CSV table of N, CA and C in Angstrom, one decimal:
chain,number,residue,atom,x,y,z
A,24,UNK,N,-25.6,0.0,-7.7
A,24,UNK,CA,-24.7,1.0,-8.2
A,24,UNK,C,-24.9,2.3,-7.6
A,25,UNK,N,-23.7,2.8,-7.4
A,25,UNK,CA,-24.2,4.0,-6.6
A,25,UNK,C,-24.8,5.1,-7.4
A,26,UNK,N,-25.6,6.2,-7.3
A,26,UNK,CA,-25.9,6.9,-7.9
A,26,UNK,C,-25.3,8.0,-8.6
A,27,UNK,N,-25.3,9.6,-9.6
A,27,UNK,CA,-24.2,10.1,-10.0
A,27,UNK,C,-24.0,10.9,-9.4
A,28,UNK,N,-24.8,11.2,-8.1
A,28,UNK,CA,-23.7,12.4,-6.7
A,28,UNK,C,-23.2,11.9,-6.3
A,29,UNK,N,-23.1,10.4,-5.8
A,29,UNK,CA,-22.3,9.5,-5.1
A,29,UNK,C,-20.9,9.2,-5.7
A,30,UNK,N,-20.6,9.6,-7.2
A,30,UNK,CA,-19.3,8.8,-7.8
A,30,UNK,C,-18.5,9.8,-7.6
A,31,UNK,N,-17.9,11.1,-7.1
A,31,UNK,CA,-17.0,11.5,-6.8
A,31,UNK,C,-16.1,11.3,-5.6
A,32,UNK,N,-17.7,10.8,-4.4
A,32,UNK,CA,-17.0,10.7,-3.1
A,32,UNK,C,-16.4,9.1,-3.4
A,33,UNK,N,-17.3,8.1,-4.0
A,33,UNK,CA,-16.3,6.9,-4.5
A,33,UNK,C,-15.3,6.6,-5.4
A,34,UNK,N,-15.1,7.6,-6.3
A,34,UNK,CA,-13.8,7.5,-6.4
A,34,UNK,C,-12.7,8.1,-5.8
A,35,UNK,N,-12.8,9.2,-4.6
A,35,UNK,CA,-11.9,9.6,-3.7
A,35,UNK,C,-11.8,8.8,-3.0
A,36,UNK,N,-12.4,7.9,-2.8
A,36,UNK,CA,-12.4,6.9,-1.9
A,36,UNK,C,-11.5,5.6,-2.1
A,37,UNK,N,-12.0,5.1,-3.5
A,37,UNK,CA,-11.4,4.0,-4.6
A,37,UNK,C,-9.9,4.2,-4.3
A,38,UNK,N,-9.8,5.9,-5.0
A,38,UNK,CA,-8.0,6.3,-5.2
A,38,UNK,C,-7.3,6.1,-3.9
A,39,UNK,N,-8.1,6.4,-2.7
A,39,UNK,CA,-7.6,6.9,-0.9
A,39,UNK,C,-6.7,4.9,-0.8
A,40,UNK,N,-7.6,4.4,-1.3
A,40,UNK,CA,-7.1,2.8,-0.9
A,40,UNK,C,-6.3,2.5,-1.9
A,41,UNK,N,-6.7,2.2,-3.1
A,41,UNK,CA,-5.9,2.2,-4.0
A,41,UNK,C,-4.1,2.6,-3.3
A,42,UNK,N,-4.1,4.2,-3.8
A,42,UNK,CA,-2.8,4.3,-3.1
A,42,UNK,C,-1.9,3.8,-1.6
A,43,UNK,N,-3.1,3.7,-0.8
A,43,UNK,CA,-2.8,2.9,0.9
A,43,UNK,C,-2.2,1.4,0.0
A,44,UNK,N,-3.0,0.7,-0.5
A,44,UNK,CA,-2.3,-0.4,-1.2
A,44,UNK,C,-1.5,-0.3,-1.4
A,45,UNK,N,-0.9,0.5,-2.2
A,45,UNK,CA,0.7,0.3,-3.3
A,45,UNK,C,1.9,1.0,-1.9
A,46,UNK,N,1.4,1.8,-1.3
A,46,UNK,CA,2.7,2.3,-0.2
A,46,UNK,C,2.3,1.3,0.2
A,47,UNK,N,1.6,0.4,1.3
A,47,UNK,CA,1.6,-0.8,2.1
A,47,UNK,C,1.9,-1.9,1.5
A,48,UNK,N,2.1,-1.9,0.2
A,48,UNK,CA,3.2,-2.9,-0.4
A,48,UNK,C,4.8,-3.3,-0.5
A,49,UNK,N,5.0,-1.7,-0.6
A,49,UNK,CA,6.3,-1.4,-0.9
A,49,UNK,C,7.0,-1.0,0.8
A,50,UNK,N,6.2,-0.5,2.0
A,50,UNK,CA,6.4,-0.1,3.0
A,50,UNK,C,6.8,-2.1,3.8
A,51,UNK,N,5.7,-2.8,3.5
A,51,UNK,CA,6.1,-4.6,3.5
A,51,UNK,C,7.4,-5.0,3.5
A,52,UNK,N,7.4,-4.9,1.7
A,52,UNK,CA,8.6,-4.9,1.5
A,52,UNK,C,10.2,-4.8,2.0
A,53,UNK,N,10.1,-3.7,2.5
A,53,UNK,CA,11.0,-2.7,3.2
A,53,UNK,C,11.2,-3.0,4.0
A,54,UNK,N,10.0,-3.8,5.2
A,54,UNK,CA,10.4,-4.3,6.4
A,54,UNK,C,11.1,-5.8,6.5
A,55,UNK,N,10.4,-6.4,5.1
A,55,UNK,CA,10.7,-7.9,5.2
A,55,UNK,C,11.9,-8.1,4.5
A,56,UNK,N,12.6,-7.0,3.8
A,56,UNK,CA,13.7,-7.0,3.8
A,56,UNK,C,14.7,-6.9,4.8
A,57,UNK,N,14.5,-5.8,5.5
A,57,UNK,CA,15.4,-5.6,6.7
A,57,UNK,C,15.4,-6.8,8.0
A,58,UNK,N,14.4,-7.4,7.9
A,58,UNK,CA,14.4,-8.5,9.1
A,58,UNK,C,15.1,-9.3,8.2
A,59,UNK,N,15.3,-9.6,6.8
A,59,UNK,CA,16.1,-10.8,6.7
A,59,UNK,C,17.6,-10.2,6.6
A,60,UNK,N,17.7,-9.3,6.7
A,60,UNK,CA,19.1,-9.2,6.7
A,60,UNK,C,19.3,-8.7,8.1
A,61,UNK,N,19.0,-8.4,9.0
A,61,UNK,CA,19.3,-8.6,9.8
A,61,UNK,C,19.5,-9.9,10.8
A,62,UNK,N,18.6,-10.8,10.0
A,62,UNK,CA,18.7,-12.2,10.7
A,62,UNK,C,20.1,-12.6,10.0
A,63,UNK,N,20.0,-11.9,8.7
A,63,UNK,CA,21.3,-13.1,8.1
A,63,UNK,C,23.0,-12.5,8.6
A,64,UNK,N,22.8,-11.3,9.3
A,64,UNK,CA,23.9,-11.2,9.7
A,64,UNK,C,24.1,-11.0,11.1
A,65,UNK,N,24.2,-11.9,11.6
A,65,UNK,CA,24.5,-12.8,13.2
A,65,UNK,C,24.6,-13.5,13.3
């Protein structure tokens, strides 16, 4: 367990990914939507 100087750089850390996760979800999304509609219309 990290110690208690250590828990603010890991939670800056935690939140830094955290958030990378949910836009690289939704950024996914976005792409795997547009390749299927572009495949479905040709």
């Amino acid at each position: 367990m990290a110690g208690n100087g250590d828990m603010k750089a890991h939670e800056s850390t935690y939140h830094g990914v955290i958030g990378l996760l949910k836009y690289g979800a939704v950024a996914c999304f976005v792409i795997a939507f547009a390749v299927i509609w572009l495949i479905s219309h040709k």
